[in-house]
Amino acid sequence: GAGVSQSPSNKVTEKGKDVELRCDPISGHTALYWYRQSLGQGLEFLIYFQGNSAPDKSGLPSDRFSAERTGGSVSTLTIQRTQQEDSAVYLCASSTHVGSGYTFGSGTRLTVV
Amino acid sequence: AQSVTQLGSHVSVSEGALVLLRCNYSSSVPPYLFWYVQYPNQGLQLLLKYTSAATLVKGINGFEAEFKKSETSFHLTKPSAHMSDAAEYFCAVTPPTGANSKLTFGKGITLSVRP
């Protein structure tokens, strides 16, 4: 597609439930990134996929968070047993190379009640 | 590890006034630097980038930034603010490698423009 597509745009879930967030990057972009944006916290790196290399998971806050990227394209971020502190906007971005900068999606706003 | 510092969380200017948003970086080698803008309920949009070519970089919407190695700075400026410039602005840094790598973002600055 023309841009990075994220779904759903909004998600309200009950504490303790699992959620899946989807990211469809720009076709041909080899790198895909997930960030979390919380009020007053700026953008927090979560995970980064580059081609067929092992992902950089160094930013995942706990083992309740996981992500996969299938076929080098679509990515799913899964949060298990959601907690209220997981409420945030989850942003996905893709790029061809670092010098080009990222193209961001519009994000998924997750609210855990 | 690389980092960026954006001093202050909020800047307010009058329409037509100079916009200056500060960004200082910490890095052992001159990094790649980026400015992004985020409008309400939207993702981030790339304004401009420094990738070791010209030190004065021009971006979209009349913004520009100058890379100053001696000051470890990459401040964002616009000569004349417009109401539509009201948004949140993020500075970001990454190592100057050819491969992809993650961006490290500052905490962002909210720009308000007064009529």
Tab-separated table of C-alpha atoms in Angstrom:
chain	number	residue	atom	x	y	z
A	1	GLY	CA	0.000	0.000	0.000
A	2	ALA	CA	0.878	3.660	-0.117
A	3	GLY	CA	1.469	3.969	3.611
A	4	VAL	CA	1.870	1.971	6.802
A	5	SER	CA	-1.487	0.577	7.858
A	6	GLN	CA	-2.334	-0.322	11.451
A	7	SER	CA	-5.401	-2.021	12.812
A	8	PRO	CA	-7.473	-1.612	14.804
A	9	SER	CA	-7.214	2.145	15.252
A	10	ASN	CA	-8.748	1.856	18.710
A	11	LYS	CA	-9.000	-1.091	21.068
A	12	VAL	CA	-10.622	-1.251	24.468
A	13	THR	CA	-9.986	-4.437	26.386
A	14	GLU	CA	-10.535	-5.760	29.863
A	15	LYS	CA	-7.620	-6.265	32.184
A	16	GLY	CA	-6.245	-9.779	31.841
A	17	LYS	CA	-7.340	-10.302	28.245
A	18	ASP	CA	-4.946	-10.819	25.339
A	19	VAL	CA	-4.805	-8.385	22.416
A	20	GLU	CA	-3.293	-8.483	18.944
A	21	LEU	CA	-2.258	-5.365	17.059
A	22	ARG	CA	-1.547	-5.532	13.348
A	23	CYS	CA	0.863	-3.596	11.150
A	24	ASP	CA	1.039	-3.723	7.372
A	25	PRO	CA	4.219	-1.923	6.242
A	26	ILE	CA	4.986	-0.252	2.951
A	27	SER	CA	5.700	-2.826	0.263
A	28	GLY	CA	9.442	-3.285	-0.186
A	29	HIS	CA	10.399	-1.854	3.194
A	30	THR	CA	12.722	-4.381	4.756
A	31	ALA	CA	12.706	-2.965	8.278
A	32	LEU	CA	9.703	-2.786	10.607
A	33	TYR	CA	9.593	-1.207	14.053
A	34	TRP	CA	7.145	-1.089	16.938
A	35	TYR	CA	7.106	1.807	19.394
A	36	ARG	CA	4.852	2.635	22.325
A	37	GLN	CA	3.768	6.189	23.082
A	38	SER	CA	2.461	6.922	26.539
A	39	LEU	CA	1.433	10.285	27.911
A	40	GLY	CA	4.522	12.040	29.182
A	41	GLN	CA	6.816	9.151	28.226
A	42	GLY	CA	7.691	9.985	24.658
A	43	LEU	CA	8.276	7.139	22.213
A	44	GLU	CA	9.532	3.903	23.674
A	45	PHE	CA	11.194	1.395	21.341
A	46	LEU	CA	9.731	-2.105	21.581
A	47	ILE	CA	11.008	-4.350	18.795
A	48	TYR	CA	12.646	-4.158	15.367
A	49	PHE	CA	12.620	-6.582	12.438
A	50	GLN	CA	15.165	-6.412	9.620
A	51	GLY	CA	14.680	-8.789	6.720
A	52	ASN	CA	15.307	-12.385	7.749
A	53	SER	CA	17.557	-11.481	10.683
A	54	ALA	CA	16.631	-12.258	14.252
A	55	PRO	CA	14.527	-9.396	15.623
A	56	ASP	CA	15.904	-6.921	18.144
A	57	LYS	CA	13.591	-7.498	21.099
A	58	SER	CA	15.567	-5.413	23.552
A	59	GLY	CA	12.741	-2.944	24.141
A	60	LEU	CA	9.955	-5.351	25.040
A	61	PRO	CA	8.953	-4.442	28.633
A	62	SER	CA	8.002	-7.925	29.800
A	63	ASP	CA	7.454	-11.470	28.588
A	64	ARG	CA	3.776	-10.646	28.140
A	65	PHE	CA	4.784	-8.812	24.984
A	66	SER	CA	5.712	-10.616	21.776
A	67	ALA	CA	5.740	-9.865	18.074
A	68	GLU	CA	6.160	-11.699	14.847
A	69	ARG	CA	6.566	-10.743	11.239
A	70	THR	CA	5.331	-13.210	8.687
A	71	GLY	CA	6.795	-13.459	5.203
A	72	GLY	CA	8.821	-10.314	5.735
A	73	SER	CA	5.688	-8.205	5.567
A	74	VAL	CA	2.784	-8.009	8.025
A	75	SER	CA	3.618	-7.883	11.732
A	76	THR	CA	1.501	-8.656	14.763
A	77	LEU	CA	2.241	-7.365	18.248
A	78	THR	CA	0.618	-9.494	20.945
A	79	ILE	CA	0.121	-8.451	24.543
A	80	GLN	CA	-0.965	-11.223	26.876
A	81	ARG	CA	-2.812	-10.723	30.151
A	82	THR	CA	-3.112	-6.991	29.593
A	83	GLN	CA	-2.573	-4.605	32.492
A	84	GLN	CA	-3.746	-1.015	32.889
A	85	GLU	CA	-0.193	0.243	32.438
A	86	ASP	CA	-0.249	-1.218	28.923
A	87	SER	CA	-2.676	1.534	27.900
A	88	ALA	CA	-0.886	3.590	25.265
A	89	VAL	CA	-0.698	4.287	21.556
A	90	TYR	CA	1.245	1.593	19.740
A	91	LEU	CA	2.980	2.889	16.633
A	92	CYS	CA	4.414	0.863	13.805
A	93	ALA	CA	6.941	2.175	11.284
A	94	SER	CA	8.830	0.814	8.325
A	95	SER	CA	11.870	1.879	6.333
A	96	THR	CA	14.145	0.861	3.485
A	97	HIS	CA	17.367	2.018	5.104
A	98	VAL	CA	18.247	4.096	8.110
A	99	GLY	CA	19.114	7.207	6.142
A	100	SER	CA	15.635	7.376	4.661
A	101	GLY	CA	13.929	7.780	8.021
A	102	TYR	CA	10.827	5.933	9.067
A	103	THR	CA	7.283	6.039	7.715
A	104	PHE	CA	4.857	5.707	10.602
A	105	GLY	CA	1.353	4.353	10.729
A	106	SER	CA	-1.408	6.215	12.551
A	107	GLY	CA	-1.165	3.917	15.531
A	108	THR	CA	-3.461	1.769	17.628
A	109	ARG	CA	-4.795	3.370	20.787
A	110	LEU	CA	-5.077	0.631	23.399
A	111	THR	CA	-7.136	1.209	26.514
A	112	VAL	CA	-7.146	-1.431	29.241
A	113	VAL	CA	-10.086	-1.112	31.636
B	1	ALA	CA	24.404	4.606	23.783
B	2	GLN	CA	22.998	7.496	21.836
B	3	SER	CA	20.416	9.910	23.156
B	4	VAL	CA	18.739	13.203	22.416
B	5	THR	CA	17.594	15.894	24.802
B	6	GLN	CA	14.764	18.238	24.037
B	7	LEU	CA	14.712	20.912	26.711
B	8	GLY	CA	11.284	21.930	27.886
B	9	SER	CA	8.022	20.277	27.014
B	10	HIS	CA	6.109	23.222	25.627
B	11	VAL	CA	6.893	26.236	23.456
B	12	SER	CA	4.391	28.984	22.644
B	13	VAL	CA	4.903	31.559	19.900
B	14	SER	CA	2.782	34.159	18.168
B	15	GLU	CA	1.711	33.651	14.587
B	16	GLY	CA	4.431	35.100	12.353
B	17	ALA	CA	7.138	34.801	14.995
B	18	LEU	CA	10.311	32.725	14.780
B	19	VAL	CA	10.022	29.103	15.834
B	20	LEU	CA	13.055	27.584	17.570
B	21	LEU	CA	12.880	24.055	18.976
B	22	ARG	CA	16.060	22.786	20.561
B	23	CYS	CA	17.625	19.350	20.274
B	24	ASN	CA	20.980	18.239	21.633
B	25	TYR	CA	22.409	14.811	21.043
B	26	SER	CA	24.870	12.567	22.771
B	27	SER	CA	26.923	10.268	20.576
B	28	SER	CA	30.528	9.111	20.252
B	29	VAL	CA	30.405	9.762	16.500
B	30	PRO	CA	28.308	12.233	14.491
B	31	PRO	CA	24.991	10.416	14.142
B	32	TYR	CA	22.100	10.640	11.772
B	33	LEU	CA	19.481	13.044	13.132
B	34	PHE	CA	15.807	13.488	12.358
B	35	TRP	CA	12.914	15.766	13.219
B	36	TYR	CA	9.390	14.410	13.164
B	37	VAL	CA	6.049	16.176	13.652
B	38	GLN	CA	2.921	14.620	15.128
B	39	TYR	CA	-0.508	16.185	14.696
B	40	PRO	CA	-3.293	15.134	17.082
B	41	ASN	CA	-4.431	11.546	16.662
B	42	GLN	CA	-1.961	10.914	13.866
B	43	GLY	CA	1.312	9.092	13.445
B	44	LEU	CA	4.649	10.835	13.096
B	45	GLN	CA	5.656	12.541	9.861
B	46	LEU	CA	9.263	13.126	8.833
B	47	LEU	CA	10.096	16.843	8.662
B	48	LEU	CA	13.766	16.647	7.774
B	49	LYS	CA	16.921	14.624	8.306
B	50	TYR	CA	20.674	15.002	8.608
B	51	THR	CA	22.700	12.127	7.153
B	52	SER	CA	26.213	13.633	7.018
B	53	ALA	CA	25.778	15.662	3.857
B	54	ALA	CA	24.994	19.392	4.105
B	55	THR	CA	24.874	20.653	7.689
B	56	LEU	CA	21.956	22.983	6.963
B	57	VAL	CA	18.979	20.836	6.127
B	58	LYS	CA	15.723	22.097	4.682
B	59	GLY	CA	12.521	20.189	5.237
B	60	ILE	CA	8.839	20.382	4.568
B	61	ASN	CA	6.510	23.205	5.613
B	62	GLY	CA	9.326	25.783	5.694
B	63	PHE	CA	11.277	24.166	8.518
B	64	GLU	CA	15.043	23.814	8.574
B	65	ALA	CA	17.689	22.582	10.985
B	66	GLU	CA	21.415	23.010	11.288
B	67	PHE	CA	23.775	20.282	12.459
B	68	LYS	CA	26.454	21.767	14.704
B	69	LYS	CA	29.026	19.204	15.750
B	70	SER	CA	30.826	21.573	18.133
B	71	GLU	CA	27.592	22.171	20.022
B	72	THR	CA	26.176	18.635	19.540
B	73	SER	CA	22.981	20.320	18.448
B	74	PHE	CA	20.338	19.981	15.747
B	75	HIS	CA	17.865	22.769	16.474
B	76	LEU	CA	14.727	23.134	14.369
B	77	THR	CA	13.710	26.567	13.106
B	78	LYS	CA	11.061	28.251	11.020
B	79	PRO	CA	11.192	31.992	10.293
B	80	SER	CA	7.461	32.628	10.585
B	81	ALA	CA	5.052	30.454	12.544
B	82	HIS	CA	1.685	29.522	11.127
B	83	MET	CA	-1.335	28.349	13.073
B	84	SER	CA	-1.094	25.002	11.292
B	85	ASP	CA	2.358	24.417	12.839
B	86	ALA	CA	0.771	23.684	16.221
B	87	ALA	CA	1.754	20.072	16.919
B	88	GLU	CA	4.228	17.941	18.825
B	89	TYR	CA	7.779	17.770	17.530
B	90	PHE	CA	10.255	14.968	18.139
B	91	CYS	CA	13.992	14.874	17.579
B	92	ALA	CA	15.536	11.451	16.972
B	93	VAL	CA	19.015	9.955	16.589
B	94	THR	CA	20.519	6.786	15.156
B	95	PRO	CA	24.050	5.543	14.437
B	96	PRO	CA	25.409	6.566	11.015
B	97	THR	CA	25.568	3.050	9.609
B	98	GLY	CA	24.406	1.854	6.234
B	99	ALA	CA	22.154	-0.746	7.752
B	100	ASN	CA	18.820	-0.188	9.387
B	101	SER	CA	18.853	0.568	13.081
B	102	LYS	CA	16.405	1.832	15.625
B	103	LEU	CA	15.772	5.512	16.216
B	104	THR	CA	16.024	6.885	19.730
B	105	PHE	CA	13.548	9.702	20.262
B	106	GLY	CA	13.509	12.677	22.552
B	107	LYS	CA	10.488	13.257	24.764
B	108	GLY	CA	8.994	15.750	22.342
B	109	ILE	CA	8.040	19.419	22.467
B	110	THR	CA	4.515	20.726	22.042
B	111	LEU	CA	4.379	23.861	19.919
B	112	SER	CA	1.444	26.226	20.392
B	113	VAL	CA	0.849	29.128	18.032
B	114	ARG	CA	-1.094	32.153	19.314
B	115	PRO	CA	-3.154	34.235	16.891
